[in-house]
Short mmCIF file of C-alpha atoms in Angstrom, two decimals:
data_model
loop_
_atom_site.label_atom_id
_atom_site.label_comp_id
_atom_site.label_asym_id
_atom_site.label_seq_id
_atom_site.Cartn_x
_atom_site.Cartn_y
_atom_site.Cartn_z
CA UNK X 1 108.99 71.07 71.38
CA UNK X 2 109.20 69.82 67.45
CA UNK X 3 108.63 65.68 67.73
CA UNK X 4 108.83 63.64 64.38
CA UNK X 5 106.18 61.11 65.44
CA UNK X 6 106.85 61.18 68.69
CA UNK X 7 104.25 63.52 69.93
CA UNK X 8 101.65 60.61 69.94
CA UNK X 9 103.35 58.20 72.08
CA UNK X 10 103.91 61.02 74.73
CA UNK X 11 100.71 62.61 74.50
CA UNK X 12 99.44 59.12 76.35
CA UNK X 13 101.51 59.74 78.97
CA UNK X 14 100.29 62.98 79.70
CA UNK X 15 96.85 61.97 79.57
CA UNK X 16 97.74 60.00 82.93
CA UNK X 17 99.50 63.71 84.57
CA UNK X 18 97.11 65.87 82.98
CA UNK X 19 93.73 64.12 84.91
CA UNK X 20 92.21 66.91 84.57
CA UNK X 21 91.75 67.20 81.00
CA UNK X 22 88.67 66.57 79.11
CA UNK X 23 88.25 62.99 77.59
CA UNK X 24 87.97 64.28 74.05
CA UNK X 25 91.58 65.67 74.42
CA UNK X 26 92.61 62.46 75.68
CA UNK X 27 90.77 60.29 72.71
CA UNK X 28 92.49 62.40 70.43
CA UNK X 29 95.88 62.31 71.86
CA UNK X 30 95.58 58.59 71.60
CA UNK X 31 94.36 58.14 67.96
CA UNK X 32 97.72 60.18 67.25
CA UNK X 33 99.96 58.43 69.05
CA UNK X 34 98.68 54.88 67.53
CA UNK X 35 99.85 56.36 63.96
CA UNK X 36 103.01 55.95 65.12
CA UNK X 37 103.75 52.57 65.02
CA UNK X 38 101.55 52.31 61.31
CA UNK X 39 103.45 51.92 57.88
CA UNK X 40 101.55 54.75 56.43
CA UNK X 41 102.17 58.09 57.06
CA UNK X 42 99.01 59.95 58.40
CA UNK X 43 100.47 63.36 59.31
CA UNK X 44 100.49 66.17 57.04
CA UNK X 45 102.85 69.33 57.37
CA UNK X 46 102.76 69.66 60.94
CA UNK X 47 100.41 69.26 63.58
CA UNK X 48 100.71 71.43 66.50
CA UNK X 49 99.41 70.46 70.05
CA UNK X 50 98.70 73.20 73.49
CA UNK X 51 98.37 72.56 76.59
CA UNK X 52 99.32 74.17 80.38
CA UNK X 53 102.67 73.22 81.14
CA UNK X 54 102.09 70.72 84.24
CA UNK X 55 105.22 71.68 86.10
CA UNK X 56 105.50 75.38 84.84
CA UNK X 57 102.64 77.73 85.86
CA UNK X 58 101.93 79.87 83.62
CA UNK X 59 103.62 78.57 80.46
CA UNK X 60 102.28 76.52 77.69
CA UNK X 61 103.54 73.09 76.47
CA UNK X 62 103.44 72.61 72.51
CA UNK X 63 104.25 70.19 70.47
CA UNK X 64 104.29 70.23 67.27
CA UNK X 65 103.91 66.76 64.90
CA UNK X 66 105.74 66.50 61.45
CA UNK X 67 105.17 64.12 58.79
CA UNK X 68 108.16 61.56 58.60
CA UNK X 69 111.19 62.76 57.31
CA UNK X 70 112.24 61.02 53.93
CA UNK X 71 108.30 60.04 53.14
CA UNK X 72 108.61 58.62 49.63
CA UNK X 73 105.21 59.64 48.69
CA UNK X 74 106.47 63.14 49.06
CA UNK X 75 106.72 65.77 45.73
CA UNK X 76 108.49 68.47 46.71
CA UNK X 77 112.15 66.83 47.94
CA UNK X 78 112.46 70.35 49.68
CA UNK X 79 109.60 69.73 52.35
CA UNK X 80 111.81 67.53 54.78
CA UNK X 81 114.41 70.89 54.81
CA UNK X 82 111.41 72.74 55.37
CA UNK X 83 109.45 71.75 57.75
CA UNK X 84 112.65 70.47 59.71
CA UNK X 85 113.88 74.12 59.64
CA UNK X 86 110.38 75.44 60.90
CA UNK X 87 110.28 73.01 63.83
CA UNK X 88 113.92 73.80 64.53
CA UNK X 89 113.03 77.82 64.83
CA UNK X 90 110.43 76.60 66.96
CA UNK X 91 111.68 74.65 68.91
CA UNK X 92 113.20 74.64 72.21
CA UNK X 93 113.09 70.54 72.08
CA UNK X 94 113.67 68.64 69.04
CA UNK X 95 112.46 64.73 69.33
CA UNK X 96 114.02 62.52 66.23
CA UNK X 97 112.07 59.59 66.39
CA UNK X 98 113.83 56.43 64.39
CA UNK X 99 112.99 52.66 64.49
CA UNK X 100 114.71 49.72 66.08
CA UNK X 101 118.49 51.64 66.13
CA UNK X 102 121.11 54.09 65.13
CA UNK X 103 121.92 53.36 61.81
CA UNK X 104 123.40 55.54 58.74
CA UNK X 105 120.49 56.13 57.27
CA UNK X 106 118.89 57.61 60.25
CA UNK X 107 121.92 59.75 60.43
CA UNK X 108 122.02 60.93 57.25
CA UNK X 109 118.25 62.01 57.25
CA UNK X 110 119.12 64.20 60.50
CA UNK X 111 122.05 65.43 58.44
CA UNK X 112 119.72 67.88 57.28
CA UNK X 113 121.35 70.74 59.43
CA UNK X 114 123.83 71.20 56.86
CA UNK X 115 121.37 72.28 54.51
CA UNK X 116 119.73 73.79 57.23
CA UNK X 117 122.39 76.53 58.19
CA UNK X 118 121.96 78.18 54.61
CA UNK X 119 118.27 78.54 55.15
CA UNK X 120 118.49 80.40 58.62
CA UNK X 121 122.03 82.27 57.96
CA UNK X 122 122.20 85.18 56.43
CA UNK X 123 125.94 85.54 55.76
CA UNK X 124 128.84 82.98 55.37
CA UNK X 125 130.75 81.76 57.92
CA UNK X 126 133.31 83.03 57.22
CA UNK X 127 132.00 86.99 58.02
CA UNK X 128 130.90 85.76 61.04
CA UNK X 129 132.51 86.28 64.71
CA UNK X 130 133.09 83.37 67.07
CA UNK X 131 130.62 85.02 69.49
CA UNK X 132 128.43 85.07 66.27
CA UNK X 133 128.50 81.17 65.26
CA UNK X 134 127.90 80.39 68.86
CA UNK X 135 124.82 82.64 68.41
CA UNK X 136 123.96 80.54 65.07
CA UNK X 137 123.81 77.49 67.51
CA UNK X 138 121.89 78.67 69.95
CA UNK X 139 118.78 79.15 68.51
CA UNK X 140 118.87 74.73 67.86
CA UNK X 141 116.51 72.83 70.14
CA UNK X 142 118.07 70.56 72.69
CA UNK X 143 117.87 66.63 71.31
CA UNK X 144 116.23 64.05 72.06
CA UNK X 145 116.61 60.69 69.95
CA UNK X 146 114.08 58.35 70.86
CA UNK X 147 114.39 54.30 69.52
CA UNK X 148 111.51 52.88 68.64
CA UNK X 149 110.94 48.62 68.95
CA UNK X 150 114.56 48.52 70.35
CA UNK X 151 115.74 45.11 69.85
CA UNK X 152 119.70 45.33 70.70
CA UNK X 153 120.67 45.54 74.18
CA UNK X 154 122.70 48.19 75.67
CA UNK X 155 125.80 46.88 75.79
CA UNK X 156 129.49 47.42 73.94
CA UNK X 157 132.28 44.85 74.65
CA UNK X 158 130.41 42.56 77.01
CA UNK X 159 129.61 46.17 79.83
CA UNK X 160 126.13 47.57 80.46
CA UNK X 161 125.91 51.01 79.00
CA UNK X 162 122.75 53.63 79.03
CA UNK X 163 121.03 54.85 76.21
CA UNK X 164 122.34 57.97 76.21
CA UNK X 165 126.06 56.62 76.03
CA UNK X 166 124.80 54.61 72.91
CA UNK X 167 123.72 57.81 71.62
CA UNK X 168 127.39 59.42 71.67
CA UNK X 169 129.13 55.98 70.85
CA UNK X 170 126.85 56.16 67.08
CA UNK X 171 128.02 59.67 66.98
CA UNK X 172 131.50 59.19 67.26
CA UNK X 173 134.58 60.30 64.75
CA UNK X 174 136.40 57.95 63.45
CA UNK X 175 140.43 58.64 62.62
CA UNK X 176 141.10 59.65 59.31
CA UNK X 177 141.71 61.81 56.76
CA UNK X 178 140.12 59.95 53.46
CA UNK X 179 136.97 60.69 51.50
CA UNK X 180 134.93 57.88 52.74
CA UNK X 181 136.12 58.58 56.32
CA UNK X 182 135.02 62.40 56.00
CA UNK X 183 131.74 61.23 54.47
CA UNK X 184 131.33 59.03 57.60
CA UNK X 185 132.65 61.92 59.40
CA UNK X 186 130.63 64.76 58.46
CA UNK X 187 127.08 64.21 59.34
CA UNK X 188 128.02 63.00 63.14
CA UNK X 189 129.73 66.50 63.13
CA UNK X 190 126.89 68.40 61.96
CA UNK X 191 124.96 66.33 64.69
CA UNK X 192 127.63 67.32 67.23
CA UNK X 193 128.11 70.80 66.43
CA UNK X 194 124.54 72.26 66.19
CA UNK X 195 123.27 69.69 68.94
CA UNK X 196 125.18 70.10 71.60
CA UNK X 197 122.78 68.62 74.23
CA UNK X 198 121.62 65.33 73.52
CA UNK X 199 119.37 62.66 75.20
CA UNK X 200 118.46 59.14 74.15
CA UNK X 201 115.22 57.50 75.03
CA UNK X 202 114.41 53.50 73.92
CA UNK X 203 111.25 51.91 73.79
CA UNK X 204 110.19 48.48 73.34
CA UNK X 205 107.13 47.52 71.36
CA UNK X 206 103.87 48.89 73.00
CA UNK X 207 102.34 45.82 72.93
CA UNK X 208 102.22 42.38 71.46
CA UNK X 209 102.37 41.96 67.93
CA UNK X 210 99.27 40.42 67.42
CA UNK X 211 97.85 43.48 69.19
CA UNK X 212 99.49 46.74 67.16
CA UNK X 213 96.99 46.31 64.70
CA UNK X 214 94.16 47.22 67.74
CA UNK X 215 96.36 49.67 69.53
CA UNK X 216 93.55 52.59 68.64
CA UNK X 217 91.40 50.39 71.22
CA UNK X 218 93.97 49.75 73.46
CA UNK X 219 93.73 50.99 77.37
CA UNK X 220 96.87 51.91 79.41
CA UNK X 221 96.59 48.61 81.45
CA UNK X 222 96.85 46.48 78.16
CA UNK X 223 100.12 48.14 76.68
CA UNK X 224 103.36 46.53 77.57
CA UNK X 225 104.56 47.78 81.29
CA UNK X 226 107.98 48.07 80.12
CA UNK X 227 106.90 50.63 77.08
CA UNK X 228 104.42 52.44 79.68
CA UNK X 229 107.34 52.83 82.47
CA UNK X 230 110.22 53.84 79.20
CA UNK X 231 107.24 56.61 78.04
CA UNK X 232 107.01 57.71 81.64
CA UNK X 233 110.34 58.24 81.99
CA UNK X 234 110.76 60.12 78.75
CA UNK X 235 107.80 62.60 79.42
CA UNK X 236 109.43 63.45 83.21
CA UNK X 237 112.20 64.36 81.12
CA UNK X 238 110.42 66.26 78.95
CA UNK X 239 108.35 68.26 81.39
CA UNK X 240 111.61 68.71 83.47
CA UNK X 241 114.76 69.68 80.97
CA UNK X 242 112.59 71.43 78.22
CA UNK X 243 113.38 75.27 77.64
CA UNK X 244 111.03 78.38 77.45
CA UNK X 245 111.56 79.00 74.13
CA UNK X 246 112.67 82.54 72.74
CA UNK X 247 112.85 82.95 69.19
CA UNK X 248 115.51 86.03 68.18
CA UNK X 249 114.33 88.11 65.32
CA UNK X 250 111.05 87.77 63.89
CA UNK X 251 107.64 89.71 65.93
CA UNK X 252 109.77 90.57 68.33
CA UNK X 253 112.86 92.00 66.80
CA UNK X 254 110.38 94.63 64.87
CA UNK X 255 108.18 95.04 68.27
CA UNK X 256 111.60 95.77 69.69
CA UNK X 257 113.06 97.83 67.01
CA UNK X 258 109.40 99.81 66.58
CA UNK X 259 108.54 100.19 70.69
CA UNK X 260 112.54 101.70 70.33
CA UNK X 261 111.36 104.10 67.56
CA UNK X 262 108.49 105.36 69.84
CA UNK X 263 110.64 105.59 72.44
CA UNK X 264 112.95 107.90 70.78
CA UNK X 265 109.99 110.03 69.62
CA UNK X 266 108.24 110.19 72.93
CA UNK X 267 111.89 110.96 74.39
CA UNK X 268 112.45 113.75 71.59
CA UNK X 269 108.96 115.10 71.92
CA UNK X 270 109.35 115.06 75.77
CA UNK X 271 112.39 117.03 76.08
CA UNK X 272 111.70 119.72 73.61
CA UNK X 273 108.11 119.81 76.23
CA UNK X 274 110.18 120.17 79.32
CA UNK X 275 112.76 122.78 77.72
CA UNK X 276 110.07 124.87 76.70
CA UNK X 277 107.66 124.63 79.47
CA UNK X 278 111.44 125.11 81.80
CA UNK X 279 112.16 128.72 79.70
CA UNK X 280 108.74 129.43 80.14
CA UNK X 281 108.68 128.60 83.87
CA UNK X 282 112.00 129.95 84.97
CA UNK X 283 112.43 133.02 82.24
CA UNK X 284 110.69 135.53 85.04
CA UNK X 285 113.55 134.45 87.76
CA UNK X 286 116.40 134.55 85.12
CA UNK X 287 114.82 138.41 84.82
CA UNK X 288 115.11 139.50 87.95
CA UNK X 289 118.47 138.09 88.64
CA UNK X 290 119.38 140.25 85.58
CA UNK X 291 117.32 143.41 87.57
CA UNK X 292 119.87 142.84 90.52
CA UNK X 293 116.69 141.47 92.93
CA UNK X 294 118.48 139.17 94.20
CA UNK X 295 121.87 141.45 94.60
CA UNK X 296 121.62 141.83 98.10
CA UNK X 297 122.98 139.85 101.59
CA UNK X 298 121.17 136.95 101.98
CA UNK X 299 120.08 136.74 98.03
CA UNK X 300 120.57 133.63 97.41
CA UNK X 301 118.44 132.24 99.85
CA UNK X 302 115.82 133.94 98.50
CA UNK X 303 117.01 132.59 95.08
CA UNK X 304 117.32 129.20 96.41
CA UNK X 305 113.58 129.61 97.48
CA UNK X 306 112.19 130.83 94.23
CA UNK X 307 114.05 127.82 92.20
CA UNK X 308 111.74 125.49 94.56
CA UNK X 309 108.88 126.86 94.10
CA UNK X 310 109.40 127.16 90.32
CA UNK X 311 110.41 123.38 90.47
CA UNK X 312 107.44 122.57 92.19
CA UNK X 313 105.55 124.42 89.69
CA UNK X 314 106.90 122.59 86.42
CA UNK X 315 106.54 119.06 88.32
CA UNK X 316 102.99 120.27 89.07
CA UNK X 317 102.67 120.63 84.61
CA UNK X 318 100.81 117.58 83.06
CA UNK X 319 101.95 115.99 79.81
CA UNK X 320 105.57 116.32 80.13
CA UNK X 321 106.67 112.76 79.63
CA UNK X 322 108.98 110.79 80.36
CA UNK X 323 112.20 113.16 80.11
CA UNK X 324 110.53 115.68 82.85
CA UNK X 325 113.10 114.76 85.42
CA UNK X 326 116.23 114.50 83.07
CA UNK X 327 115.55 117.69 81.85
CA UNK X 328 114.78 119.75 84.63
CA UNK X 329 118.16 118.19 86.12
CA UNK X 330 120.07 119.21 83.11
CA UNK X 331 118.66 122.54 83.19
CA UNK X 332 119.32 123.15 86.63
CA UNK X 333 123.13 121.93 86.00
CA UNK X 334 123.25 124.29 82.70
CA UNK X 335 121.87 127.33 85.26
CA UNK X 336 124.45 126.84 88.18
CA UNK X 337 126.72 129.24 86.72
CA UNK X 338 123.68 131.61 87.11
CA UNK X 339 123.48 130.06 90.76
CA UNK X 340 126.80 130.39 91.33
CA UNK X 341 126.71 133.86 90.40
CA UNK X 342 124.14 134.90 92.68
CA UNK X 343 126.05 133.30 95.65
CA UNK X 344 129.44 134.93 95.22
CA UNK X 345 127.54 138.30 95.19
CA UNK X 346 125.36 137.25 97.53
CA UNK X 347 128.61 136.75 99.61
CA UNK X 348 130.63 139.86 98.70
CA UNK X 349 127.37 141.87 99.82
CA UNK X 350 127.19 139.64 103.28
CA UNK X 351 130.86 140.39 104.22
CA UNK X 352 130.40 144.08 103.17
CA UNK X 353 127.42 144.25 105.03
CA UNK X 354 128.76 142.16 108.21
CA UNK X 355 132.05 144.32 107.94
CA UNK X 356 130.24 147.08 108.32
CA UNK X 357 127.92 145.91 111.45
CA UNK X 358 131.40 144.65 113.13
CA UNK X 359 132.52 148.24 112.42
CA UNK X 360 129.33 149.75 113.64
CA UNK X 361 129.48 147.56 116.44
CA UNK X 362 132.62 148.66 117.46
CA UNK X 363 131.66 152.18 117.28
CA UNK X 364 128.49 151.64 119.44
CA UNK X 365 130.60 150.13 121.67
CA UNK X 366 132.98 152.84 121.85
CA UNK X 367 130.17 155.43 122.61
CA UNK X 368 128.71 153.04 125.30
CA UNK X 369 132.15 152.62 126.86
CA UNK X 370 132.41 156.27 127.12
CA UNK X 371 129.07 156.96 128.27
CA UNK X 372 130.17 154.26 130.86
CA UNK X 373 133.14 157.07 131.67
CA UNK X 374 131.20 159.77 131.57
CA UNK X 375 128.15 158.18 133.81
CA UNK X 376 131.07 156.59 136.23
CA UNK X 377 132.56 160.39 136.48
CA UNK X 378 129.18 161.73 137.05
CA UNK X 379 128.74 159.38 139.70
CA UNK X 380 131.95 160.52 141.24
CA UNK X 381 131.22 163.90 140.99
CA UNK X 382 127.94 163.43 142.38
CA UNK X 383 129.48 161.72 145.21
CA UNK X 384 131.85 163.95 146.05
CA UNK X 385 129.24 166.90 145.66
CA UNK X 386 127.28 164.50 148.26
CA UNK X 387 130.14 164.36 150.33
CA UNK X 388 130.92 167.72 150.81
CA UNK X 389 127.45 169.17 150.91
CA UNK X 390 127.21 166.55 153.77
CA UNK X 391 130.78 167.90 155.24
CA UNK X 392 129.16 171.69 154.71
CA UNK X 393 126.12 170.46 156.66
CA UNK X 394 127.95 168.58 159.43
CA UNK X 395 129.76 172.17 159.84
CA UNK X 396 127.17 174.18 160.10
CA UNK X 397 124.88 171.53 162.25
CA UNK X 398 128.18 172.03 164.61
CA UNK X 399 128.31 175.52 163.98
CA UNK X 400 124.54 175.08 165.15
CA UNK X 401 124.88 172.63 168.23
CA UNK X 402 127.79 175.17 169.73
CA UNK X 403 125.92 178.29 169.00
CA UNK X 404 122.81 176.01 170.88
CA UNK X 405 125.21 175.17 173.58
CA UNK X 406 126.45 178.44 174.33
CA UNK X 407 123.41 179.64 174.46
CA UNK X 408 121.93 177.15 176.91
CA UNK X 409 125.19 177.36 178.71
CA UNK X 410 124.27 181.48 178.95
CA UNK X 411 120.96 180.71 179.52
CA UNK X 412 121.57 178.63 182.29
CA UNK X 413 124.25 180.94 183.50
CA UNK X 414 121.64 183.74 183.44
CA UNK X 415 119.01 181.34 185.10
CA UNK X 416 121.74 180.38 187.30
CA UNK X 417 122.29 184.18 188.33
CA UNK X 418 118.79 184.93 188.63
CA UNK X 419 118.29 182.26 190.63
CA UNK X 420 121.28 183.06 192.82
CA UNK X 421 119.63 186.81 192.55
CA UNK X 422 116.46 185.83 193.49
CA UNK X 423 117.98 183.55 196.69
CA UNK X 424 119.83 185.97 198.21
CA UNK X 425 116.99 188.52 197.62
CA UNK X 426 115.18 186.09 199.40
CA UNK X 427 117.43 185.72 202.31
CA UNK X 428 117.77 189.23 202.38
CA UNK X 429 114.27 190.21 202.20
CA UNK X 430 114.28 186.86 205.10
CA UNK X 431 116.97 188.86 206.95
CA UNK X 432 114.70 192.01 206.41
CA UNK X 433 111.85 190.83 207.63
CA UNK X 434 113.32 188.95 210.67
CA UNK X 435 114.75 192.31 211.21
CA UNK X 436 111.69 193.94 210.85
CA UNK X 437 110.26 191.31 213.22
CA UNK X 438 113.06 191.65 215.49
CA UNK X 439 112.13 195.98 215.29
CA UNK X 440 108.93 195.47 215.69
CA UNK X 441 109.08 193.18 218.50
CA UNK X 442 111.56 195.17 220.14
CA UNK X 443 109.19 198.49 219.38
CA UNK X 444 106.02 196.37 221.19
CA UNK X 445 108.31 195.78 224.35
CA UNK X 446 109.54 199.02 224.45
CA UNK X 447 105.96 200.13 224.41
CA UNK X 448 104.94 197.91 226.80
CA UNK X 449 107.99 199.05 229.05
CA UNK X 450 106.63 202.26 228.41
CA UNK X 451 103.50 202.27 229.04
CA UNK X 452 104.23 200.01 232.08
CA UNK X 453 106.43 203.04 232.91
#
């Protein structure tokens, strides 16, 4: 933030936020900000100011204190242009501090822009784009006019208006086409055109006139209320609305421009690492694809395999940089032909190779089908063998059972006989012997007759 002695009368404000800060930052802060309202101009060049932001972690407030603009003690006319374009490259705030109200001569010393735009272009505008002019612009601060000892009231045609309405009504055109008109014109269109946000802040006097000549001794309680509460209100804004300033060009353009050099080496060097260390790596496959290793049903798989493990080995390679992946993926794209390759014969081979187990399939099916026959029609034979081996047994177990039978039946016949023999021996030799009995009986009587005789 760039404040034309301004930076004094806010740095008192912050010394109520900024509680924290050691009371040698606040004693100086206030010496500054009582130059302000002194005839004499006490600051030199510019004075620059750091401290933490106290709304913004981690970001740094600076401001950064000119000597007035127009000094008529000055020697070199060209220091206002100067030092006004330094705080404006600066910048991302620019505070114009003027006395009592906007008047022409205030205008014309912030007219200084149109001297400005030939010290920060660096071709006409007339070679530049519209996207380019609006580039010119953007590098200006936001501004902020502040009024100080404001003596008119805010007011046009009997209505309350705000500062910042009072800012634009000073700035307006007026209708017109002559000389004095465009002279009138001219600097409020500078204003316009490279300040295209704009804020007004007004302050009474900070304290009683008897009193400005003590203001270095002055405490916050003894300053006017009304200046305290206006000062208040313009730090908020401040703190709130300022920009993190960027500045295009300069440390960082070359940073840029030099980190991209690097870049481009590191990128060169880092490529030409992987392609080497990726022939290096994957020459030994490329060979045997060449030797026909990987010619065979099922080849690419085993291709497939080998590219992962050669992968792994190249990621596993230190110092490639940071092209290893690019590289490796534009080799692999530049070797899918080779890939490609290896699949189609890789598939030729498999649907040789399964045409010929369908077709050996089909064969071993044929044999098994007719060793199916042929063990079926052994089976049959065997049966039938079976069959009439048992038939052939059957006949001669019947041939057997009748030959057995006959021969019982003789046998009992014979037995039958001899029995039938033996009986009627028996009865005969019976018969015989009761004959003989009978003889023999009738020899004893006769005897006895006899001998009775």
């Amino acid at each position: 933030m760039y404040a034309p002695n301004i930076t004094k009368a806010l740095s008192s404000s912050s010394a109520e936020i900024h509680s924290g800060e050691d009371s040698e930052a606040c004693s100086l802060r206030k010496q500054d900000q009582l130059r302000s309202w002194q005839v004499q101009s006490h600051t030199k060049g510019i004075w620059m100011w750091c401290v933490p932001h106290p709304q913004k972690p981690d970001h740094t407030l600076v401001l950064l204190d000119t000597e007035g603009l127009g000094d008529v003690e000055k020697i070199d006319e060209k220091s206002d242009t100067q030092i006004f374009s330094l705080a404006i490259l600066l910048s991302s705030t620019f505070v114009y501090n003027t006395m009592n109200k906007i008047d022409q001569g205030a205008i014309d010393l912030l007219h200084n822009v149109t001297e400005l735009t030939d010290l920060l272009r660096t071709r006409n505008s007339s070679d530049l784009s519209e996207s380019e002019k609006t580039a010119d612009v953007s590098f200006f601060p936001d501004l902020v006019w502040t009024l100080r000892d404001f003596y008119l009231g805010l007011e046009t045609n009997g209505h309350a208006i705000t500062s910042d309405e009072y800012l634009e009504n000073s700035l307006k055109l007026k209708q017109g086409g002559d000389e004095r008109t465009q002279a009138f014109n001219l600097p409020r269109q500078c204003i316009q055109n490279f300040f295209p946000v704009k804020k007004c802040f007004v302050f009474d006097s900070p304290a009683h006139r008897n009193k400005l000549s003590q203001l270095q001794t002055l405490s916050n309680e003894e300053l006017s209320p009304e200046f305290v509460q206006e000062l208040s209100e313009f730090c908020s804004h401040i703190f709130t609305h300022s920009k993190t300033k960027t500045l295009p060009g300069g440390i960082q353009t070359l940073l840029s421009a030099k980190q991209d050099e690097i870049c481009k080496k590191n990128v060169k060097a880092s490529a030409e690492r992987c392609s080497t260390l990726l022939e290096s790596i994957f020459k030994p496959l490329e060979q045997e694809v060449a030797g026909g290793i990987y010619a065979k049903p099922g080849g690419h798989n085993l291709f497939l395999q080998k590219m992962e493990q050669l992968k792994a080995q190249y990621r596993q390679q230190p110092g490639k940089g940071t092209q290893a992946e690019e590289v490796l993926q534009k080799y692999l794209k530049a070797k899918e032909p080779l890939s490609n390759t290896v699949l189609q014969t890789d598939q030729a081979l498999t649907a040789k190779e399964n045409q010929r187990k369908a077709e050996q399939a089909r064969a071993e099916a044929a044999r098994a089908e007719a060793q199916r026959l042929e063990a079926i029609r052994i089976q049959e034979e065997q049966r039938r063998a079976e069959q009439e081996r048992l038939h052939q047994e059957k006949l001669r177990q019947i041939e057997i059972d009748r030959a057995n039978f006959l021969a019982q039946q003789q046998r009992i016949k014979e037995q039958r006989i001899q029995e039938e023999a033996a009986r009627i021996k028996a009865e005969q030799e019976a018969q015989l012997r009761q004959l003989n009995e009978q003889l023999q009986i009738m020899r004893e009587m006769s005897h006895r007759s006899s001998r009775n005789h």
